[in-house]
Each structure stands twice: as structure tokens, then as C-alpha cells.
Short mmCIF file of C-alpha atoms in Angstrom, two decimals:
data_model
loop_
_atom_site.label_atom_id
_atom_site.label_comp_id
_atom_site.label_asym_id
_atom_site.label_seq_id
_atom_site.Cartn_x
_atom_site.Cartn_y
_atom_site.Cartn_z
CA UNK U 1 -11.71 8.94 -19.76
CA UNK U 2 -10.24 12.36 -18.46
CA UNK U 3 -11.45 13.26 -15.27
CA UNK U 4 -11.84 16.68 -14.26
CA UNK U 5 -13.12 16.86 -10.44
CA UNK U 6 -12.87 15.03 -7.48
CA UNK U 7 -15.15 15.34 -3.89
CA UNK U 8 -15.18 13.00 -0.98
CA UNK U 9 -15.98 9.39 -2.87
CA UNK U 10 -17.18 11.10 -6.23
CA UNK U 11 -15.59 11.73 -9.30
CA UNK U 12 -16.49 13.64 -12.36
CA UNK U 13 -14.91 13.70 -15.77
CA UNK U 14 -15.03 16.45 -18.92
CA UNK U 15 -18.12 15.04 -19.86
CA UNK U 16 -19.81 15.70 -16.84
CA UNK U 17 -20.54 12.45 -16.06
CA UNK U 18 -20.32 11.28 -11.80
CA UNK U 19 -18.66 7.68 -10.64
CA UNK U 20 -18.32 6.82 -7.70
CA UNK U 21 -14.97 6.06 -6.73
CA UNK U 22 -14.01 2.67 -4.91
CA UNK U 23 -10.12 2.80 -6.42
CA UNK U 24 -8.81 5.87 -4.56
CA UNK U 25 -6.49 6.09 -7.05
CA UNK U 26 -5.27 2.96 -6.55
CA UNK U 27 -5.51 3.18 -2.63
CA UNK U 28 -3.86 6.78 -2.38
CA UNK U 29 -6.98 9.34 -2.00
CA UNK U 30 -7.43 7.54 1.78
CA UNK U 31 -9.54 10.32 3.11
CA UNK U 32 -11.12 10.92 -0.57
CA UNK U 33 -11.10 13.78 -2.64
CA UNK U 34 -9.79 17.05 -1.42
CA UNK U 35 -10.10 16.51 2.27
CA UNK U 36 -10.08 20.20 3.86
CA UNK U 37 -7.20 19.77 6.16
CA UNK U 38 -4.96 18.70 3.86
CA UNK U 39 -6.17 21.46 1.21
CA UNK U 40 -5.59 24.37 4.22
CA UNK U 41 -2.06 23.30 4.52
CA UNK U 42 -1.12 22.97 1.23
CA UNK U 43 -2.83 26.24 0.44
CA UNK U 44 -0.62 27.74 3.55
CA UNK U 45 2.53 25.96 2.19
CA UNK U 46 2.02 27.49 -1.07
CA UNK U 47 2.09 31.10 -0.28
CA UNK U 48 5.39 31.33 1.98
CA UNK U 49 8.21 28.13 0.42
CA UNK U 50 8.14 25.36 -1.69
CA UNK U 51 11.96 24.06 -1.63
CA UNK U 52 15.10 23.86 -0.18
CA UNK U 53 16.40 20.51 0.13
CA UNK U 54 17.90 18.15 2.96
CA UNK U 55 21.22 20.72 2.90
CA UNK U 56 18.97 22.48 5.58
CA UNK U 57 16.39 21.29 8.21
CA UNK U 58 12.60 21.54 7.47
CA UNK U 59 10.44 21.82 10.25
CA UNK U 60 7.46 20.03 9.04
CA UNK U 61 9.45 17.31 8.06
CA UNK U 62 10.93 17.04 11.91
CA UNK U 63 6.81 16.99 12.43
CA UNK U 64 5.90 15.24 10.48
CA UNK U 65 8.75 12.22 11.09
CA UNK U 66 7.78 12.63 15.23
CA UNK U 67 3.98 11.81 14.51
CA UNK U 68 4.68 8.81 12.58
CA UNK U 69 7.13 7.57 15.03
CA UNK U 70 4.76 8.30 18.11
CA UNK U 71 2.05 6.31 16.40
CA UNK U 72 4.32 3.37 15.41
CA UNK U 73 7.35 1.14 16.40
CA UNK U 74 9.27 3.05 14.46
CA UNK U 75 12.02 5.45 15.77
CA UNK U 76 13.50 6.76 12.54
CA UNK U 77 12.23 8.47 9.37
CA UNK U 78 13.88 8.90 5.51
CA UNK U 79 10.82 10.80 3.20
CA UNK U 80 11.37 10.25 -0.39
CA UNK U 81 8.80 10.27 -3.53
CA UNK U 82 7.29 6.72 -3.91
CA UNK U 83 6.43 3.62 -2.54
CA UNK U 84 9.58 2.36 -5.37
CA UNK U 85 11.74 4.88 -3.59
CA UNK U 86 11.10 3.31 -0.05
CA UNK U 87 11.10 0.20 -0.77
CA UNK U 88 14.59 0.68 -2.42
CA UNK U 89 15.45 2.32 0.42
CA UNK U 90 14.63 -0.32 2.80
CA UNK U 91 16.40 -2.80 0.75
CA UNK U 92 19.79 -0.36 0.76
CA UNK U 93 19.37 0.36 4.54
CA UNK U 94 19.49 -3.36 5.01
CA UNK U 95 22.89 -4.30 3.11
CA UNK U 96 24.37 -1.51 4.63
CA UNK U 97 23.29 -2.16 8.06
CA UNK U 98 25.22 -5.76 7.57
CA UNK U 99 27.88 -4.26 5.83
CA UNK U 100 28.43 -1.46 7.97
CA UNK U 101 26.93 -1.97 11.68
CA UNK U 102 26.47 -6.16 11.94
CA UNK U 103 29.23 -6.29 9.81
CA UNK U 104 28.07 -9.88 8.93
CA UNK U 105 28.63 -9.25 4.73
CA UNK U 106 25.49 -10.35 4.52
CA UNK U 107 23.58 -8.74 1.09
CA UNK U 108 20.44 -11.62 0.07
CA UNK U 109 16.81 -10.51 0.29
CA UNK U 110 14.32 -12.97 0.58
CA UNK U 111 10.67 -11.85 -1.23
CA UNK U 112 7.34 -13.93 -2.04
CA UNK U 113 6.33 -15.18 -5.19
CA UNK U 114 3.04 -13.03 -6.48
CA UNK U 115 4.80 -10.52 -4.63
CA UNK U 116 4.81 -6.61 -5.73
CA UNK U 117 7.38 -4.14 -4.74
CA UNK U 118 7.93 -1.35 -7.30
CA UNK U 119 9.28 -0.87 -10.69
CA UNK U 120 13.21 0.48 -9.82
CA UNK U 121 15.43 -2.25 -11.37
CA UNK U 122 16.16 -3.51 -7.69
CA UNK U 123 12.23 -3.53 -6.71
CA UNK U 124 11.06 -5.25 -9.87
CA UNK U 125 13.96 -7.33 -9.31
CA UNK U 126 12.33 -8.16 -5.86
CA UNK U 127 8.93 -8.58 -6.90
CA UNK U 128 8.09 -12.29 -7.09
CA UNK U 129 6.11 -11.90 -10.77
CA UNK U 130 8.05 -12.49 -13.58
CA UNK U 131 5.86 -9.98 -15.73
CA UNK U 132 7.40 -6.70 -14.03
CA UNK U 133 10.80 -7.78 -15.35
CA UNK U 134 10.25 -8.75 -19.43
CA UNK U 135 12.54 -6.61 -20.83
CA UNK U 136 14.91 -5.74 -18.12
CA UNK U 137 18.28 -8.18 -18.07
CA UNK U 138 20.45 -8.08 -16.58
CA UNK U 139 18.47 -7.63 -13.01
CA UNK U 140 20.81 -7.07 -9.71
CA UNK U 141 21.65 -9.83 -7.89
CA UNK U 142 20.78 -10.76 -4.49
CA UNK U 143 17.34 -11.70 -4.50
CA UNK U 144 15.36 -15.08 -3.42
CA UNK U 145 11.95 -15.77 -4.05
CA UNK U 146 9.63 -18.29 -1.97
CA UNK U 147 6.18 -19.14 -1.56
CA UNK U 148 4.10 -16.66 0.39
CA UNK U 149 2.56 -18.32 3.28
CA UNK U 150 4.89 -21.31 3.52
CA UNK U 151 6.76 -21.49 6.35
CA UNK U 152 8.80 -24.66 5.29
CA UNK U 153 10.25 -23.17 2.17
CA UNK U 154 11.13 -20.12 3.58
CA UNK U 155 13.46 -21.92 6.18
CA UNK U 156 14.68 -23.85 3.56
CA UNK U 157 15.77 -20.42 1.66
CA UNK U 158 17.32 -19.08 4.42
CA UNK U 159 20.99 -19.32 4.97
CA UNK U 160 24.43 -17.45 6.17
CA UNK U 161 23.86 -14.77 3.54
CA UNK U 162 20.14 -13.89 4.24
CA UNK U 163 20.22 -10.28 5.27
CA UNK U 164 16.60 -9.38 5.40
CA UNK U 165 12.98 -10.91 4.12
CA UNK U 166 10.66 -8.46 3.34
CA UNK U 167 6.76 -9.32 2.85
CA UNK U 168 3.54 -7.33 2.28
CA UNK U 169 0.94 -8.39 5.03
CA UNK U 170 -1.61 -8.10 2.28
CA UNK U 171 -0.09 -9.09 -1.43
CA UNK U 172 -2.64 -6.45 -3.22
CA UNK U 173 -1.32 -6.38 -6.70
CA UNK U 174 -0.94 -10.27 -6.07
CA UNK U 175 -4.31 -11.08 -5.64
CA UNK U 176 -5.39 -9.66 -2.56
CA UNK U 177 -4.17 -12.28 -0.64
CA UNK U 178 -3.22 -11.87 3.16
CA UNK U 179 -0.76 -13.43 5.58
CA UNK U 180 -1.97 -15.96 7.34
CA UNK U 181 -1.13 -15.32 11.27
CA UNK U 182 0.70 -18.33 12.01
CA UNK U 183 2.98 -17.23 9.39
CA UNK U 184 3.28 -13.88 10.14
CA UNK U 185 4.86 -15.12 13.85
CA UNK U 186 6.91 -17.32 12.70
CA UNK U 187 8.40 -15.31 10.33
CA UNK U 188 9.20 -12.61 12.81
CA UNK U 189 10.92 -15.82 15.04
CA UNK U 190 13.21 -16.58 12.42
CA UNK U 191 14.34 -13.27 11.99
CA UNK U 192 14.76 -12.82 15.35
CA UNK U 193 16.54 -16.31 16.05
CA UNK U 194 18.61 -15.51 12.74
CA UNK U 195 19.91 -12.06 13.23
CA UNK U 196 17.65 -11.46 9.58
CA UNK U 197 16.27 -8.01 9.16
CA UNK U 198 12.15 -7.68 8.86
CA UNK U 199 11.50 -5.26 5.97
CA UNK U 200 7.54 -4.99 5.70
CA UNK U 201 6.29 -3.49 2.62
CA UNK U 202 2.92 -0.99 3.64
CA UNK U 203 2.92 1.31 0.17
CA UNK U 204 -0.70 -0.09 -0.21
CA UNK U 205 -1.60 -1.65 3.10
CA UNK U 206 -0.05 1.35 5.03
CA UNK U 207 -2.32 4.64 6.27
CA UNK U 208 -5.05 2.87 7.50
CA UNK U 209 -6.00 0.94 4.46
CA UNK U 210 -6.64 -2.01 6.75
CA UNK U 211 -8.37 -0.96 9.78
CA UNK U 212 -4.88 -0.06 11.48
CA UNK U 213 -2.43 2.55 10.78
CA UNK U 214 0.19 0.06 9.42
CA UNK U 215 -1.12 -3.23 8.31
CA UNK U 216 1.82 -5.37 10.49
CA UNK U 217 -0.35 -3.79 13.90
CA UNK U 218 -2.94 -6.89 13.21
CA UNK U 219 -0.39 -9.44 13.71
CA UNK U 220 1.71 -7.83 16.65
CA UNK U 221 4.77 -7.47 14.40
CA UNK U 222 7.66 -5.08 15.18
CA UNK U 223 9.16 -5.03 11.98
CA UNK U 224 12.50 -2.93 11.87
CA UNK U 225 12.23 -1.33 8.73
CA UNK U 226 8.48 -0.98 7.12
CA UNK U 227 7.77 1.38 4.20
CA UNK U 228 4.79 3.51 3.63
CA UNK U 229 3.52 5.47 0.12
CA UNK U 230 0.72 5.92 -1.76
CA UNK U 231 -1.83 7.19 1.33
CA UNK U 232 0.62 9.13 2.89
CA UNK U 233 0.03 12.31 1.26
CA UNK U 234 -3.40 12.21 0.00
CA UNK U 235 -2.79 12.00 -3.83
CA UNK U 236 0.62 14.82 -3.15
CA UNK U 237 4.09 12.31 -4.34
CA UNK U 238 5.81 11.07 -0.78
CA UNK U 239 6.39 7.89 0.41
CA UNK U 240 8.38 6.91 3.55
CA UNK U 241 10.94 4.86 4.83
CA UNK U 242 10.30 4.08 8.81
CA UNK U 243 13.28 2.18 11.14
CA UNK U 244 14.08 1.16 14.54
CA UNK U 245 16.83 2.92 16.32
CA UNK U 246 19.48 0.19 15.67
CA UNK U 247 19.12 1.47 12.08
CA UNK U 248 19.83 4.32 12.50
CA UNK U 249 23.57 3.97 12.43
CA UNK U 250 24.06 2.48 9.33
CA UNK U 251 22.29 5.58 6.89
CA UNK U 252 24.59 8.17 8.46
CA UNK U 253 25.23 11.85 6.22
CA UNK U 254 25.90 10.92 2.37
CA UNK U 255 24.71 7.22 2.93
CA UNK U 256 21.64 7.90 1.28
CA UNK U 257 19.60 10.92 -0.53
CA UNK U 258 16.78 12.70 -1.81
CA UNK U 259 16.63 16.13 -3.56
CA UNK U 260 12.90 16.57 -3.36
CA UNK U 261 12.34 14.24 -0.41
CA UNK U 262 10.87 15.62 2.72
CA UNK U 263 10.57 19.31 0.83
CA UNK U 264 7.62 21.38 2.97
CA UNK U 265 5.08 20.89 0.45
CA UNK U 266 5.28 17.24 0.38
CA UNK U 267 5.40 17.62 4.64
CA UNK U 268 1.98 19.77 4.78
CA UNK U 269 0.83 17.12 2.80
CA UNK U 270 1.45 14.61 5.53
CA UNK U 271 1.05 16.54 8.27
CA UNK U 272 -2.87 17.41 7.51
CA UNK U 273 -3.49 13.80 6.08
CA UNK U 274 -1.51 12.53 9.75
CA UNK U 275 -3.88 14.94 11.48
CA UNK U 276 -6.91 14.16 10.05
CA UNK U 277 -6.21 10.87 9.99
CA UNK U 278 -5.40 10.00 13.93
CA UNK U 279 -8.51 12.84 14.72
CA UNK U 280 -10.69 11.44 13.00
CA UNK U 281 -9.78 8.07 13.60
CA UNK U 282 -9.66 6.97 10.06
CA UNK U 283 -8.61 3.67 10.30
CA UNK U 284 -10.95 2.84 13.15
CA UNK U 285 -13.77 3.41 10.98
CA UNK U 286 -12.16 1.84 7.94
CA UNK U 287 -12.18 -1.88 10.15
CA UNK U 288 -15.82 -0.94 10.78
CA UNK U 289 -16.78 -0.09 7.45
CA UNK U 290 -14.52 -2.86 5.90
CA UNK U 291 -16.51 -5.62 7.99
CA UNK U 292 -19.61 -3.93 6.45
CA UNK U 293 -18.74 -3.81 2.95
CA UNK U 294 -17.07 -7.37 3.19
CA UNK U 295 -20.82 -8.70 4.71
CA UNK U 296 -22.77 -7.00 2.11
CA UNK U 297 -20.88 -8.55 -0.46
CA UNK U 298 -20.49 -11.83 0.74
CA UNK U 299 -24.65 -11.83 1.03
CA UNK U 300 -25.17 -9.72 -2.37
CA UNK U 301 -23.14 -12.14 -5.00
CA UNK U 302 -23.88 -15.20 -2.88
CA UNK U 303 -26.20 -16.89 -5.96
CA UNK U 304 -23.48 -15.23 -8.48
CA UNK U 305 -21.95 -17.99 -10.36
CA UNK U 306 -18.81 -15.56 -11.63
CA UNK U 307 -17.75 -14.87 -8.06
CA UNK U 308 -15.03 -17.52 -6.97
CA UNK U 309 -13.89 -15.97 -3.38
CA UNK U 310 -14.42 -12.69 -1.48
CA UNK U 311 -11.69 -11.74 0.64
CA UNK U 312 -9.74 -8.73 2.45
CA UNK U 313 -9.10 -6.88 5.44
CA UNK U 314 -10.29 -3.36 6.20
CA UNK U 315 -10.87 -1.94 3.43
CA UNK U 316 -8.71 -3.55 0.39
CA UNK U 317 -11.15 -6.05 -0.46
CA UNK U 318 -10.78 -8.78 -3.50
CA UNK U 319 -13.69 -10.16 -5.15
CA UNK U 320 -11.78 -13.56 -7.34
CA UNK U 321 -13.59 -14.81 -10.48
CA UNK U 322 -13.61 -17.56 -12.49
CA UNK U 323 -12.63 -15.63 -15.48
CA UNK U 324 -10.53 -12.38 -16.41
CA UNK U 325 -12.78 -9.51 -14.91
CA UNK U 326 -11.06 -6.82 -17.22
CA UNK U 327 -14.57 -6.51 -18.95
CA UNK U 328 -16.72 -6.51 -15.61
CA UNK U 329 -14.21 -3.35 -14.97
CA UNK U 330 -15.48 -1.57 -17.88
CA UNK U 331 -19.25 -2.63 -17.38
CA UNK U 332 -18.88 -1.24 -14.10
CA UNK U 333 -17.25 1.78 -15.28
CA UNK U 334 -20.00 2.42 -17.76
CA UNK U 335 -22.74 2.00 -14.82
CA UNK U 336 -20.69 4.82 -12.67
CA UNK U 337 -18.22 2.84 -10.26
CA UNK U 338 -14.57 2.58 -10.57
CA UNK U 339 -12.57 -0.41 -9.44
CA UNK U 340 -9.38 -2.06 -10.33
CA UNK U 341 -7.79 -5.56 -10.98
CA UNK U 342 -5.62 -7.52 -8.75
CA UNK U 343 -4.13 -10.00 -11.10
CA UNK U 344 -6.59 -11.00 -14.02
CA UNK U 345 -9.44 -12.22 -12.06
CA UNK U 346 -9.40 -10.46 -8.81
CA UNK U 347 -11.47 -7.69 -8.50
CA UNK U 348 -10.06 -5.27 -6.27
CA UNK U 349 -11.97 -2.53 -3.79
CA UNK U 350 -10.46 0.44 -2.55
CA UNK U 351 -12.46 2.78 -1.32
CA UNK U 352 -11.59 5.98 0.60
CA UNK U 353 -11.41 5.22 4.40
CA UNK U 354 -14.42 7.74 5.41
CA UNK U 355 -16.89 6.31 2.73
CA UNK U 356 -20.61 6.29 3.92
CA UNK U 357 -22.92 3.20 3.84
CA UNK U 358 -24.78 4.72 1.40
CA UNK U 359 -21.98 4.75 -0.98
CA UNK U 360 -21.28 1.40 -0.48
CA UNK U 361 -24.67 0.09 -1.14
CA UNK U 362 -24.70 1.81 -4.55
CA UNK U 363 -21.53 0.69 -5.13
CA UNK U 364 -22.35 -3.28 -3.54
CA UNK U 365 -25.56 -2.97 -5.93
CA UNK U 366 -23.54 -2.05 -9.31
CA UNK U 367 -21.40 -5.26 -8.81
CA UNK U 368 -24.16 -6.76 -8.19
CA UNK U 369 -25.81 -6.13 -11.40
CA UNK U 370 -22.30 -6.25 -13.60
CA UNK U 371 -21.06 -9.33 -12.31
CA UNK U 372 -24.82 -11.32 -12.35
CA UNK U 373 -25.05 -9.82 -16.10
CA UNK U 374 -22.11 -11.80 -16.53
CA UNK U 375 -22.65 -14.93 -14.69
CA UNK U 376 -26.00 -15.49 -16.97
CA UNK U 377 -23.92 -14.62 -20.14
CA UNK U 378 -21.77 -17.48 -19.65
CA UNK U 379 -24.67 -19.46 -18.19
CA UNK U 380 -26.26 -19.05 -22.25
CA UNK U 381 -23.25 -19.23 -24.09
CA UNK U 382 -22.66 -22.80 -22.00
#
């Protein structure tokens, strides 16, 4: 499939056929398809500079970095390209901190097991599924993985060389799967008790995706470093690497770079997807319409034999199966919706944070049909 043309939730390809988009290219396009603001500032951008590096300061970036941190915990801003790039900033910012600042030596990350974090050497390496990495030896050193959601073998992991643990508050390429609350406090009490560093991982959950800005907001977490991506720029490359002033020391001039990081077309970018965002309160309507989709879901497939589990928050929304659901993806494709996989048999939802009711009744009543097609397939062949 080539696709050709994107508006709001619709997409069109060279054929000129329409689907309806619930992947937002893979939780990116959070305000859809060409949102207006966004477009003006780009267009803007366009006609007076494109590039000229961190040697010099960028305005929008300043901007851009003081709305984040006035709508966060955060107090400190690196932009870069991807949610890989943050992430591996996040884990550098943390080693140096305790090499540099602390000056404890400390260097060990602890991650999650179903875990995802990128696909640099040293976020693959921290990504707590084994697949990411075939291929890849030797992998940097330095890493720990534990259960996600046990408490008692992460304290068990921790010891005198634990510098940071970083989590996602929503595992989305794991399964959909979210923290559990209990462990989400705890977590933040070891850290705290331990001198550890909370990295929080928000490339997917980050922008709103959830019903808050940054995902960590449900569970009252402060984390001091949290990283933000995909969403961020409305389908233009950024991603973001957010800190708490104690941080700050330890990335001083020549600690860390980016050439195209932060340049003023990636910053107009962010500026009218911030803008729109917080005006239009975006992620307000995403818990809203997240609670809606979630209900009509749970009530459509409720006699569907295939469906295993429906689960999410906001709107990142898994639909588990009893089997692989890489065909269901391409029935579903073929009847004009687009969704992805989380894991084999996870369906995951990601629509764009403004979509209408409307939308998501055509889209509840294609899943509907796809995954009850299914369900009396096996049903036959049993």
C-alpha cells in the first residue's frame, strides 16, 4: 500500500481508496493529519531558515523548551531526532550525572522484561525482548532486566551500582500493558530512598496519548529525567529529552550533541503541535474519548470468542487474542481501518487524540465484523 493523502483521521492511498486511520502512524499524527497550526508554522519556517545548528541559539527552540517545562516537572530540555535518540540520551545523562555530579561510579540501568526502548545498540540493549537484539553481539554492558510490575524482584535487582531504572507507564510495543499504581509508588520510593535516578520512557505514551500530557501525571510521579518522541512534532522527526534542575549540571557544553537537534523547523513543529495541543485541550478530550472507545468495545466484542482482554488508558488501547491477529490486521485493512500489533496477539488502537464518535463507531463496527468473522472460522474449523 502507498498512501498518498492524509486529513484529520482519514487516509487515502494511489488507488484512491479511504481508511480510516486508528494507528496515527504508530501514535505520532496525535492531532491527525495536517492539523492547520502546525501546517502555518511550518509553512512560515520554510520561507525565512531551515538550519544552523546548536553553535548558535534558536529562538523557537528556547520556546519551545519553556512550554514543555511550564506544563511539566521538568526544568531542562535536550531536542534531538527520535524517541532512540532520547532515550539514549536519558540513559547517558544518567551515568554521567553519577560519574560527574553524585560522583557515586555508579553506571547499571535497571529495565522491564517485554520492555521497548529503541533500536541504538544501547536502547535495544535496554529493551527487555530478546528479539530486538538477534544479530547484534556484543551489546554494551550495564543493563538489568526484571519483571514489570513486580515489586519484589526489582528490590532484589537493585544494588550499590544501580544508577537509574527506567520504565514505560504503558509497555505499548509489549502488549499494551500498564503499570499498576501500587507499583508505580513504590518504585518512585526506592529511588528516592536509594539515591537511583527515575528515567520514564513517554516516546509513545507522551503528548497526550493517555488522557494527560505525559503518561507519569496519572500516577503523581516526578520522574527526573522522562523522554518524549513520536507525538511531539506531528509526523516532523524530534523527540525530547526533559530533566530536573539537578541534571542539569552533569550535560554541561560538549557533554552531549545534536547537529540537527532543536533546528527551527523541527521547533515550529513543536511549537504549533504544543499550541494546539494545550488550546485545545487535546489530552482532556483524549481521557474522554478513550473511556468511550474502551466502553464501546468492551460491549461490541463481548460475545466474540477471539477477544481474550481489552485494555488501555486514554487512547492506546489493546484488544489481546487468543491467536496471532496479524491476519485480523489485514482483514481490517481490506474493510478500510488501519491498526497495528502489540506483540503477536495484541491488537493495538491508536487513534488521533481529536477523533469524533462517529469515527470510532465505524471503526468499533469494522472490528467488530473482522474479529467475529474470525471467531466463527475457528468455531468451524474446531
Amino acid at each position: 500500500m502507498t498512501l498518498v493523502k492524509g486529513e484529520g483521521s482519514r487516509l487515502w492511498d494511489d488507488q484512491g481508496n479511504m481508511y480510516l486511520d486508528f494507528m496515527s502512524g504508530i501514535a505520532v499524527t496525535n492531532l491527525g493529519h495536517a492539523p492547520e497550526r502546525v501546517k502555518t508554522r511550518v509553512q512560515q519556517q520554510l520561507d525565512t531558515l531551515w538550519h544552523v545548528s546548536n553553535l548558535f541559539r534558536i529562538p523557537q527552540q528556547e520556546q519551545a523548551a519553556e512550554l514543555l517545562a511550564a506544563n511539566t516537572c521538568a526544568d531542562a530540555v535536550f531536542f534531538c531526532n527520535s524517541g532512540a535518540e532520547a532515550n539514549e540520551a536519558a540513559i547517558k545523562l544518567a551515568r554521567r550525572y553519577h560519574a560527574k555530579v553524585a560522583q557515586t561510579g555508579r553506571s547499571e540501568i535497571i529495565t522491564f522484561e517485554q520492555s521497548f526502548h529503541g533500536r541504538t545498540l544501547a536502547t535495544l540493549t535496554a529493551t527487555g525482548q530478546d528479539k530486538v537484539k538477534d544479530g547484534f553481539a556484543p551489546l554494551p554492558a550495564g543493563f538489568r532486566y526484571v519483571p514489570f510490575n513486580d515489586i519484589a524482584a526489582l528490590k532484589a535487582a537493585v544494588n550499590e551500582n544501580t544508577a537509574a531504572i527506567m520504565l514505560e507507564i504503558v509497555q505499548g510495543e509489549g502488549g499494551v500493558l500498564p503499570i499498576k499504581a501500587s507499583f508505580a509508588a513504590e518504585v518512585a520510593q526506592l529511588c528516592a530512598a536509594n539515591g537511583i535516578l527515575l528515567i520514564v520512557d513517554e516516546v509513545q505514551t507522551g503528548m497526550g496519548r493517555t488522557g494527560a500530557l505525559f503518561a507519569h501525571e496519572h500516577y503523581g510521579l516526578k520522574p527526573d529525567i522522562f523522554t518524549a518522541a513520536k507525538g511531539l512534532g506531528s509526523g516532523f522527526p524530534v523527540g525530547a529529552m526533559l530533566a530536573q534542575e539537578h541534571l542539569r549540571e552533569a550535560f554541561g557544553p560538549g557533554s552531549h550533541g545534536s547537529t540537527f537537534g532543536g533546528n527551527p523547523l523541527a521547533m515550529s513543529a513543536v511549537l504549533g503541535t504544543l499550541e494546539t495541543m494545550l488550546e485545545d485541550k487535546a489530552a482532556v478530550r483524549a481521557a474522554e474519548k478513550g473511556t468511550y472507545l474502551l466502553n464501546a468495545l468492551r460491549v461490541k466484542l463481548s460475545d466474540v470468542s477471539a477477544v481474550k482482554d481489552i485494555r488501555g488508558i486514554g487512547l492506546l488501547i489493546g484488544i489481546e487474542c487468543h491467536e496471532p491477529v496479524s491476519n485480523m490486521i489485514a482483514d481490517a485493512q481490506r474493510a478500510g481501518l488501519l491498526f497495528i500489533s502489540a506483540g503477536p496477539n495484541v491488537i493495538r488502537l491508536l487513534p488521533n487524540l481529536l477523533v469524533t464518535e462517529e469515527d470510532m463507531d465505524e471503526a468499533v463496527d469494522i472490528i467488530h465484523t473482522v474479529l467475529a468473522k474470525r471467531s466463527a472460522a475457528v468455531t468451524t474449523i474446531s
